[in-house]
Amino acid sequence: MSKRRNVCVIGCGISGLSVAKLLQQHEFNVTIVSESDPRIIHSDPTFSSLFPAASVIPRSVNSGEIDSLFEESLSHFDALHEQQFPGLKIHEHFELFASGKDLPGYAQYMDAFSTLEEFRDSFHPTHSGLAIQAGWKFNCYFADWSLYYPALLNSVLEAGAELQIQSLEKDDLRDLPFDIVVNCSGLGSVELFNDPNGLLYRGHLLQILEAPMLKNPNGDTVSYNFSPGAEIYHTESGNAQDVYFYPRSDGWILGGSRQEGRLDEHGIWTGEQTISPNIEIDGTVIPEQIFTLHKNILYETFGMELDRFTKRKVKVGYRYLRKKEEGLRLETEEIHNRLFIHNYGHGGAGVTLSWGCAEKVRQLLRKNVS
Ligand SMILES: Cc1cc2nc3c(=O)[nH]c(=O)nc-3n(C[C@H](O)[C@H](O)[C@H](O)COP(=O)(O)OP(=O)(O)OC[C@H]3O[C@@H](n4cnc5c(N)ncnc54)[C@H](O)[C@@H]3O)c2cc1C
């Protein structure tokens, strides 16, 4: 007789799929209930997993458990990389600043981490008008999204998960035919679980299609984040912004923005607006710096003319942070005599922390289910 137990996962973003995959490997039958069908839908800013850039670096997220979750995630990414999981790549990544910057807390976990002092005289991305004052580089995992996400979805479905497309309402929670429910509904949790913490960071991505992989002089793929200083690029309320360049098999991802805000009761953005200078591409207004800063750096560093690449797409998505302190929610709750395990509020690090959070969900299950 099968000892497998049934569990319901709400949401099939990166959190829901990672939890589903891990639980399947540990004797659970998984049913996923999701409002959006990721096989069909391609743009809905509230469905964050349509948008990640997706570097495996813990940023724009708040939780006292970041270090352990990140470490756990990295060990899962190591194993997946060893198995050559589709879309999971590792390459040299630069973080560069036009003004001073303290080392990040994650430095200790990154492979081949070194600071600007050590590589100032060797290859690194540059801007012709903005001298780099601080920075570091390391080897970093990236999920090439158009490969990684479908591969994860397929592997979960092929392992027998049922995917039900349904928009759940609060009252539906009472009638769900499962004893155990893992909530990975992201921003949907605001209504579904009466979560009053609705803080978002809106992000703009400019996708350059049919662009080549860019390499360092050794022939290795590279990516970068560049912070030009608040006087060059800031949000409406004055917060310094950075831009980032991530190469993918289907072109380049040029980010970005982190505009703080919330949605009103009609789902309309009420936060910071894109201020001048801005530029309209593909029918959407984005900060002009995303284009101009990358244009300069790509030319200076790789001799690449951004203007040459005219197939462009703009994407706008929300990173759901919940609140500025302890935003990530990873805990159990009993509702209608059922065990719910919450896993949401990953901000800008849902991919980064996906496996660590899935592992934590599994531990909470083991602790609470006999
Ligand atoms: C521009 C941008 C760049 C980013 N870059 C990175 C990066 O480089 N690295 C990184 O780690 N992270 C990055 N992120 C963050 C990352 O995308 C998110 O943290 C992550 O996708 C969150 O995934 P999730 O599965 O928790 O939620 P979501 O992807 O939002 O999924 C929620 C799921 O719940 C379902 N749902 C919601 N409400 C209901 C309901 N009532 N009933 C049924 N189903 C429901 C939805 O349909 C969906 O399936 C980025 C985000 C943005 C916007």
Short mmCIF file of C-alpha atoms and ligand atoms in Angstrom, two decimals:
data_model
loop_
_atom_site.label_atom_id
_atom_site.label_comp_id
_atom_site.label_asym_id
_atom_site.label_seq_id
_atom_site.Cartn_x
_atom_site.Cartn_y
_atom_site.Cartn_z
CA MET A 1 0.00 0.00 0.00
CA SER A 2 1.30 3.50 -0.86
CA LYS A 3 2.51 5.57 2.07
CA ARG A 4 2.36 8.74 -0.01
CA ARG A 5 0.37 11.62 1.46
CA ASN A 6 -1.59 14.22 -0.44
CA VAL A 7 -0.73 17.88 -0.27
CA CYS A 8 -2.15 20.92 -2.02
CA VAL A 9 0.18 23.72 -3.16
CA ILE A 10 -1.46 27.05 -3.98
CA GLY A 11 0.47 28.78 -6.76
CA CYS A 12 2.72 27.57 -9.53
CA GLY A 13 5.31 30.31 -9.50
CA ILE A 14 8.89 29.45 -8.65
CA SER A 15 7.99 28.98 -4.95
CA GLY A 16 5.09 26.60 -5.62
CA LEU A 17 7.01 24.55 -8.18
CA SER A 18 10.12 24.22 -6.00
CA VAL A 19 8.01 23.09 -3.05
CA ALA A 20 6.08 20.68 -5.29
CA LYS A 21 9.29 19.18 -6.69
CA LEU A 22 10.87 18.68 -3.27
CA LEU A 23 7.73 17.19 -1.72
CA GLN A 24 7.32 14.80 -4.65
CA GLN A 25 10.83 13.54 -3.89
CA HIS A 26 9.75 12.90 -0.29
CA GLU A 27 6.67 10.74 -0.63
CA PHE A 28 3.98 13.34 -1.27
CA ASN A 29 1.38 13.47 -4.03
CA VAL A 30 1.02 17.07 -5.07
CA THR A 31 -1.95 18.97 -6.46
CA ILE A 32 -1.19 22.52 -7.55
CA VAL A 33 -4.01 25.06 -7.66
CA SER A 34 -3.19 28.24 -9.55
CA GLU A 35 -5.18 31.21 -10.74
CA SER A 36 -2.81 31.71 -13.70
CA ASP A 37 -1.81 29.05 -16.16
CA PRO A 38 1.91 29.59 -16.80
CA ARG A 39 1.66 27.60 -20.04
CA ILE A 40 -0.62 30.31 -21.48
CA ILE A 41 -0.19 33.59 -19.64
CA HIS A 42 2.79 35.79 -20.51
CA SER A 43 2.18 39.15 -18.89
CA ASP A 44 0.59 39.86 -15.54
CA PRO A 45 2.74 42.02 -13.24
CA THR A 46 1.26 40.35 -10.15
CA PHE A 47 2.56 36.91 -11.22
CA SER A 48 6.20 37.57 -10.32
CA SER A 49 7.57 34.35 -11.71
CA LEU A 50 6.94 35.57 -15.24
CA PHE A 51 9.68 38.17 -14.73
CA PRO A 52 12.76 37.21 -12.76
CA ALA A 53 16.02 38.33 -14.26
CA ALA A 54 17.02 35.67 -12.63
CA SER A 55 20.27 35.85 -10.74
CA VAL A 56 20.84 33.76 -7.64
CA ILE A 57 21.79 36.64 -5.34
CA PRO A 58 19.85 37.50 -2.15
CA ARG A 59 18.65 41.10 -2.59
CA SER A 60 15.44 43.09 -2.10
CA VAL A 61 14.20 40.63 0.52
CA ASN A 62 13.89 40.83 4.31
CA SER A 63 14.16 37.90 6.65
CA GLY A 64 16.28 36.96 9.65
CA GLU A 65 16.74 33.55 8.02
CA ILE A 66 18.31 34.76 4.78
CA ASP A 67 21.73 33.23 5.38
CA SER A 68 20.54 29.71 6.13
CA LEU A 69 17.90 29.78 3.37
CA PHE A 70 20.43 31.01 0.85
CA GLU A 71 23.02 28.43 1.85
CA GLU A 72 20.45 25.66 1.57
CA SER A 73 19.31 26.98 -1.82
CA LEU A 74 22.86 27.05 -3.10
CA SER A 75 23.40 23.41 -2.22
CA HIS A 76 20.28 22.48 -4.24
CA PHE A 77 21.46 24.62 -7.17
CA ASP A 78 24.84 22.85 -6.97
CA ALA A 79 23.11 19.48 -7.26
CA LEU A 80 20.90 20.65 -10.15
CA HIS A 81 23.91 22.10 -11.94
CA GLU A 82 25.71 18.81 -11.58
CA GLN A 83 22.70 17.10 -13.19
CA GLN A 84 22.81 19.71 -15.99
CA PHE A 85 19.28 20.90 -15.24
CA PRO A 86 18.04 22.94 -18.26
CA GLY A 87 18.79 26.67 -18.11
CA LEU A 88 20.86 26.62 -14.93
CA LYS A 89 24.15 28.35 -15.68
CA ILE A 90 27.05 29.65 -13.67
CA HIS A 91 29.28 32.50 -14.82
CA GLU A 92 31.36 35.48 -13.70
CA HIS A 93 29.26 38.35 -12.35
CA PHE A 94 30.39 41.91 -11.49
CA GLU A 95 28.79 44.34 -9.01
CA LEU A 96 30.19 47.81 -9.62
CA PHE A 97 29.61 51.17 -7.93
CA ALA A 98 30.46 54.74 -8.87
CA SER A 99 30.73 55.52 -5.15
CA GLY A 100 31.96 53.62 -2.07
CA LYS A 101 30.09 50.53 -0.91
CA ASP A 102 30.44 48.04 1.96
CA LEU A 103 30.85 44.37 1.13
CA PRO A 104 27.53 42.49 0.99
CA GLY A 105 26.58 39.91 3.64
CA TYR A 106 26.37 37.18 0.98
CA ALA A 107 30.08 37.58 0.04
CA GLN A 108 31.06 34.58 2.19
CA TYR A 109 28.82 32.23 0.18
CA MET A 110 29.96 33.23 -3.31
CA ASP A 111 32.48 31.18 -5.24
CA ALA A 112 35.68 33.01 -6.30
CA PHE A 113 34.64 36.27 -4.62
CA SER A 114 37.13 39.10 -5.10
CA THR A 115 37.07 42.87 -4.74
CA LEU A 116 37.86 45.72 -7.15
CA GLU A 117 41.33 46.11 -5.63
CA GLU A 118 42.14 42.63 -6.90
CA PHE A 119 40.76 43.00 -10.45
CA ARG A 120 41.06 46.74 -11.12
CA ASP A 121 43.82 46.15 -13.67
CA SER A 122 42.15 43.22 -15.42
CA PHE A 123 38.92 42.90 -17.40
CA HIS A 124 35.75 44.42 -15.89
CA PRO A 125 32.81 46.38 -17.32
CA THR A 126 33.39 50.14 -17.51
CA HIS A 127 31.47 53.36 -18.24
CA SER A 128 33.25 56.14 -20.14
CA GLY A 129 31.97 58.95 -17.91
CA LEU A 130 31.60 57.33 -14.49
CA ALA A 131 34.66 56.01 -12.69
CA ILE A 132 34.16 52.84 -10.66
CA GLN A 133 35.03 53.38 -6.98
CA ALA A 134 34.01 50.06 -5.46
CA GLY A 135 32.95 46.64 -6.59
CA TRP A 136 33.36 42.89 -6.49
CA LYS A 137 32.97 39.87 -8.69
CA PHE A 138 32.13 36.22 -8.10
CA ASN A 139 30.82 33.17 -9.89
CA CYS A 140 27.05 33.21 -9.79
CA TYR A 141 24.17 30.92 -10.73
CA PHE A 142 21.66 32.27 -13.23
CA ALA A 143 18.42 30.65 -14.27
CA ASP A 144 17.95 31.18 -18.01
CA TRP A 145 14.24 31.68 -17.49
CA SER A 146 12.78 30.57 -20.81
CA LEU A 147 14.54 27.22 -20.24
CA TYR A 148 14.63 26.77 -16.46
CA TYR A 149 11.03 27.57 -15.53
CA PRO A 150 9.34 25.36 -18.21
CA ALA A 151 11.76 22.54 -17.38
CA LEU A 152 10.86 22.75 -13.70
CA LEU A 153 7.14 22.88 -14.49
CA ASN A 154 7.42 19.88 -16.82
CA SER A 155 9.41 17.82 -14.34
CA VAL A 156 6.78 18.45 -11.65
CA LEU A 157 3.92 17.55 -14.00
CA GLU A 158 5.74 14.50 -15.36
CA ALA A 159 6.28 13.28 -11.79
CA GLY A 160 2.49 13.17 -11.47
CA ALA A 161 1.43 16.54 -10.04
CA GLU A 162 -2.05 17.65 -11.00
CA LEU A 163 -2.35 21.30 -12.06
CA GLN A 164 -5.79 22.79 -11.45
CA ILE A 165 -6.38 26.25 -12.86
CA GLN A 166 -8.69 27.97 -10.41
CA SER A 167 -8.83 31.34 -8.71
CA LEU A 168 -9.40 30.58 -5.03
CA GLU A 169 -11.44 32.86 -2.78
CA LYS A 170 -11.17 32.99 1.00
CA ASP A 171 -14.26 30.80 1.45
CA ASP A 172 -12.81 28.12 -0.84
CA LEU A 173 -10.09 27.43 1.74
CA ARG A 174 -12.70 25.77 3.99
CA ASP A 175 -13.69 23.26 1.31
CA LEU A 176 -10.30 22.32 -0.08
CA PRO A 177 -10.20 18.50 0.02
CA PHE A 178 -6.72 18.38 1.58
CA ASP A 179 -5.40 18.16 5.16
CA ILE A 180 -2.22 19.97 4.26
CA VAL A 181 -1.99 23.12 2.15
CA VAL A 182 1.21 25.00 1.25
CA ASN A 183 0.48 28.61 0.39
CA CYS A 184 2.76 29.90 -2.36
CA SER A 185 0.26 32.39 -3.77
CA GLY A 186 2.61 35.39 -3.59
CA LEU A 187 0.72 38.64 -3.82
CA GLY A 188 -2.53 36.64 -3.89
CA SER A 189 -2.02 36.11 -0.14
CA VAL A 190 -3.10 39.71 0.56
CA GLU A 191 -6.72 38.79 -0.17
CA LEU A 192 -6.67 35.05 0.34
CA PHE A 193 -5.14 35.19 3.82
CA ASN A 194 -6.02 38.76 4.89
CA ASP A 195 -2.38 39.83 4.86
CA PRO A 196 -2.36 43.60 5.33
CA ASN A 197 1.31 43.97 4.29
CA GLY A 198 1.19 44.92 0.64
CA LEU A 199 4.57 46.50 -0.03
CA LEU A 200 5.86 46.03 -3.61
CA TYR A 201 8.93 46.94 -5.64
CA ARG A 202 7.97 47.46 -9.25
CA GLY A 203 10.64 46.46 -11.75
CA HIS A 204 11.18 47.29 -15.43
CA LEU A 205 13.09 44.94 -17.70
CA LEU A 206 14.16 45.68 -21.23
CA GLN A 207 14.65 42.49 -23.18
CA ILE A 208 16.90 42.71 -26.24
CA LEU A 209 16.04 39.81 -28.50
CA GLU A 210 18.44 37.97 -30.80
CA ALA A 211 21.51 39.50 -29.17
CA PRO A 212 24.70 37.45 -28.83
CA MET A 213 26.22 36.14 -25.60
CA LEU A 214 28.89 38.62 -24.44
CA LYS A 215 32.20 37.19 -23.25
CA ASN A 216 35.26 38.34 -21.37
CA PRO A 217 38.69 38.07 -23.06
CA ASN A 218 38.93 34.46 -21.82
CA GLY A 219 35.78 33.59 -23.75
CA ASP A 220 33.59 33.23 -20.64
CA THR A 221 30.08 34.70 -20.29
CA VAL A 222 29.81 37.71 -17.97
CA SER A 223 27.06 39.83 -16.44
CA TYR A 224 27.01 42.95 -14.28
CA ASN A 225 25.08 45.23 -11.95
CA PHE A 226 26.14 48.88 -12.06
CA SER A 227 25.18 51.59 -9.54
CA PRO A 228 25.92 55.04 -11.00
CA GLY A 229 24.98 56.99 -7.84
CA ALA A 230 21.72 58.68 -6.85
CA GLU A 231 22.55 61.88 -8.74
CA ILE A 232 22.50 59.94 -12.02
CA TYR A 233 19.67 57.47 -11.38
CA HIS A 234 17.13 57.56 -8.56
CA THR A 235 13.46 56.89 -7.93
CA GLU A 236 10.78 59.52 -7.38
CA SER A 237 11.58 59.56 -3.65
CA GLY A 238 15.34 59.83 -4.25
CA ASN A 239 16.44 56.21 -3.68
CA ALA A 240 19.57 55.31 -5.64
CA GLN A 241 18.95 52.77 -8.40
CA ASP A 242 21.19 50.36 -10.27
CA VAL A 243 21.05 48.80 -13.71
CA TYR A 244 21.90 45.21 -14.60
CA PHE A 245 22.84 43.19 -17.63
CA TYR A 246 22.20 39.44 -17.78
CA PRO A 247 22.80 37.51 -20.99
CA ARG A 248 20.45 34.65 -21.87
CA SER A 249 19.96 32.17 -24.65
CA ASP A 250 17.10 34.31 -26.03
CA GLY A 251 18.90 37.67 -25.78
CA TRP A 252 19.87 40.18 -23.12
CA ILE A 253 17.96 41.24 -20.03
CA LEU A 254 18.61 44.90 -19.26
CA GLY A 255 17.28 45.98 -15.89
CA GLY A 256 16.12 47.67 -14.00
CA SER A 257 14.20 49.57 -11.44
CA ARG A 258 12.96 49.11 -7.88
CA GLN A 259 10.05 51.55 -7.46
CA GLU A 260 8.30 51.27 -4.12
CA GLY A 261 4.51 51.16 -3.92
CA ARG A 262 1.26 49.31 -3.43
CA LEU A 263 -1.80 48.36 -5.45
CA ASP A 264 -5.19 49.97 -4.76
CA GLU A 265 -8.37 47.90 -4.41
CA HIS A 266 -8.69 47.81 -8.22
CA GLY A 267 -5.18 46.46 -8.66
CA ILE A 268 -3.85 49.81 -9.91
CA TRP A 269 -0.29 50.84 -9.04
CA THR A 270 -0.25 53.67 -6.48
CA GLY A 271 3.47 53.87 -5.82
CA GLU A 272 6.44 55.75 -7.24
CA GLN A 273 6.13 56.73 -10.87
CA THR A 274 8.80 56.61 -13.54
CA ILE A 275 10.25 60.10 -13.49
CA SER A 276 12.03 62.06 -16.20
CA PRO A 277 14.23 61.32 -18.04
CA ASN A 278 12.23 58.42 -19.40
CA ILE A 279 11.80 56.72 -22.72
CA GLU A 280 8.93 54.81 -24.34
CA ILE A 281 9.86 51.42 -25.74
CA ASP A 282 7.41 48.77 -26.92
CA GLY A 283 4.54 51.04 -25.72
CA THR A 284 5.78 51.26 -22.11
CA VAL A 285 7.55 54.14 -20.39
CA ILE A 286 10.76 53.08 -18.64
CA PRO A 287 13.55 55.04 -16.94
CA GLU A 288 15.83 56.28 -19.71
CA GLN A 289 18.91 55.36 -17.66
CA ILE A 290 18.18 51.67 -18.28
CA PHE A 291 18.89 52.33 -21.93
CA THR A 292 21.59 55.00 -21.76
CA LEU A 293 23.77 53.49 -19.01
CA HIS A 294 23.81 50.06 -20.65
CA LYS A 295 24.41 51.60 -24.06
CA ASN A 296 27.58 53.24 -22.77
CA ILE A 297 28.83 50.24 -20.78
CA LEU A 298 28.14 47.70 -23.54
CA TYR A 299 30.05 49.83 -26.02
CA GLU A 300 32.96 50.61 -23.70
CA THR A 301 33.31 47.03 -22.47
CA PHE A 302 32.40 44.86 -25.43
CA GLY A 303 32.33 47.27 -28.40
CA MET A 304 28.61 46.44 -28.79
CA GLU A 305 26.23 49.08 -30.25
CA LEU A 306 22.93 48.72 -28.39
CA ASP A 307 21.11 50.71 -31.11
CA ARG A 308 21.85 47.92 -33.59
CA PHE A 309 19.48 45.58 -31.78
CA THR A 310 15.98 46.74 -32.62
CA LYS A 311 13.93 43.73 -31.47
CA ARG A 312 13.04 44.88 -27.97
CA LYS A 313 10.42 43.98 -25.41
CA VAL A 314 9.61 45.69 -22.12
CA LYS A 315 8.34 43.77 -19.12
CA VAL A 316 6.98 45.21 -15.89
CA GLY A 317 6.59 43.07 -12.79
CA TYR A 318 6.06 43.43 -9.05
CA ARG A 319 8.38 42.04 -6.40
CA TYR A 320 6.17 41.35 -3.37
CA LEU A 321 8.13 42.26 -0.26
CA ARG A 322 5.17 42.49 2.18
CA LYS A 323 6.99 44.91 4.52
CA LYS A 324 10.42 46.35 5.14
CA GLU A 325 11.24 44.25 8.21
CA GLU A 326 10.85 40.45 8.24
CA GLY A 327 8.84 40.43 5.01
CA LEU A 328 9.31 36.78 4.12
CA ARG A 329 6.58 34.60 5.61
CA LEU A 330 7.59 30.99 6.25
CA GLU A 331 5.41 29.58 9.00
CA THR A 332 2.47 27.35 9.80
CA GLU A 333 -1.09 28.42 10.57
CA GLU A 334 -4.15 26.37 11.39
CA ILE A 335 -7.17 27.48 9.39
CA HIS A 336 -10.49 25.55 9.31
CA ASN A 337 -8.79 22.68 11.19
CA ARG A 338 -6.23 22.33 8.46
CA LEU A 339 -2.49 22.82 8.42
CA PHE A 340 -1.43 25.70 6.19
CA ILE A 341 2.24 26.41 5.58
CA HIS A 342 2.93 29.88 4.23
CA ASN A 343 5.80 30.50 1.83
CA TYR A 344 5.57 33.97 0.30
CA GLY A 345 6.96 37.52 0.34
CA HIS A 346 10.33 36.74 -1.29
CA GLY A 347 10.71 40.23 -2.78
CA GLY A 348 13.50 40.24 -5.34
CA ALA A 349 14.90 36.87 -4.29
CA GLY A 350 12.21 34.28 -4.99
CA VAL A 351 14.42 32.32 -7.35
CA THR A 352 17.48 32.76 -5.14
CA LEU A 353 15.75 31.40 -2.04
CA SER A 354 13.41 28.97 -3.81
CA TRP A 355 15.07 25.72 -2.74
CA GLY A 356 15.96 26.90 0.76
CA CYS A 357 12.33 27.90 1.34
CA ALA A 358 11.07 24.62 -0.13
CA GLU A 359 13.37 22.74 2.25
CA LYS A 360 12.04 24.81 5.18
CA VAL A 361 8.47 23.95 4.14
CA ARG A 362 9.42 20.27 4.16
CA GLN A 363 10.87 20.61 7.66
CA LEU A 364 7.72 22.37 8.91
CA LEU A 365 5.66 19.54 7.42
CA ARG A 366 7.77 16.88 9.12
CA LYS A 367 7.46 18.70 12.43
CA ASN A 368 3.70 19.17 12.22
CA VAL A 369 2.44 16.04 10.47
CA SER A 370 2.63 12.70 12.20
C1 LIG B 1 11.65 42.65 -12.55
C2 LIG B 1 11.92 41.53 -11.59
C3 LIG B 1 13.19 40.97 -11.52
C4 LIG B 1 13.46 39.94 -10.62
N1 LIG B 1 14.69 39.38 -10.60
C5 LIG B 1 14.98 38.38 -9.72
C6 LIG B 1 16.28 37.80 -9.68
O1 LIG B 1 17.18 38.18 -10.42
N2 LIG B 1 16.50 36.81 -8.76
C7 LIG B 1 15.53 36.35 -7.91
O2 LIG B 1 15.79 35.47 -7.10
N3 LIG B 1 14.28 36.89 -7.94
C8 LIG B 1 13.99 37.89 -8.82
N4 LIG B 1 12.75 38.46 -8.84
C9 LIG B 1 11.77 38.04 -7.83
C10 LIG B 1 11.04 36.78 -8.20
O3 LIG B 1 10.53 36.88 -9.51
C11 LIG B 1 9.91 36.54 -7.19
O4 LIG B 1 10.40 36.61 -5.88
C12 LIG B 1 9.28 35.17 -7.41
O5 LIG B 1 8.90 35.01 -8.75
C13 LIG B 1 8.08 34.96 -6.50
O6 LIG B 1 7.55 33.72 -6.85
P1 LIG B 1 6.30 33.08 -6.11
O7 LIG B 1 6.12 31.74 -6.68
O8 LIG B 1 6.46 33.22 -4.64
O9 LIG B 1 5.07 34.04 -6.50
P2 LIG B 1 4.41 34.25 -7.93
O10 LIG B 1 5.34 33.99 -9.01
O11 LIG B 1 3.74 35.60 -7.90
O12 LIG B 1 3.29 33.13 -8.02
C14 LIG B 1 2.08 33.22 -7.35
C15 LIG B 1 1.20 32.07 -7.78
O13 LIG B 1 0.02 32.06 -6.97
C16 LIG B 1 -1.14 32.04 -7.82
N5 LIG B 1 -2.24 32.69 -7.11
C17 LIG B 1 -2.27 33.95 -6.62
N6 LIG B 1 -3.48 34.18 -6.05
C18 LIG B 1 -4.20 33.03 -6.20
C19 LIG B 1 -5.53 32.65 -5.85
N7 LIG B 1 -6.36 33.48 -5.23
N8 LIG B 1 -5.94 31.40 -6.19
C20 LIG B 1 -5.11 30.54 -6.84
N9 LIG B 1 -3.85 30.87 -7.20
C21 LIG B 1 -3.41 32.10 -6.87
C22 LIG B 1 -0.68 32.76 -9.08
O14 LIG B 1 -1.55 32.47 -10.17
C23 LIG B 1 0.73 32.16 -9.24
O15 LIG B 1 0.64 30.86 -9.78
C24 LIG B 1 12.44 39.46 -9.77
C25 LIG B 1 11.15 40.00 -9.85
C26 LIG B 1 10.89 41.02 -10.75
C27 LIG B 1 9.49 41.57 -10.84
#
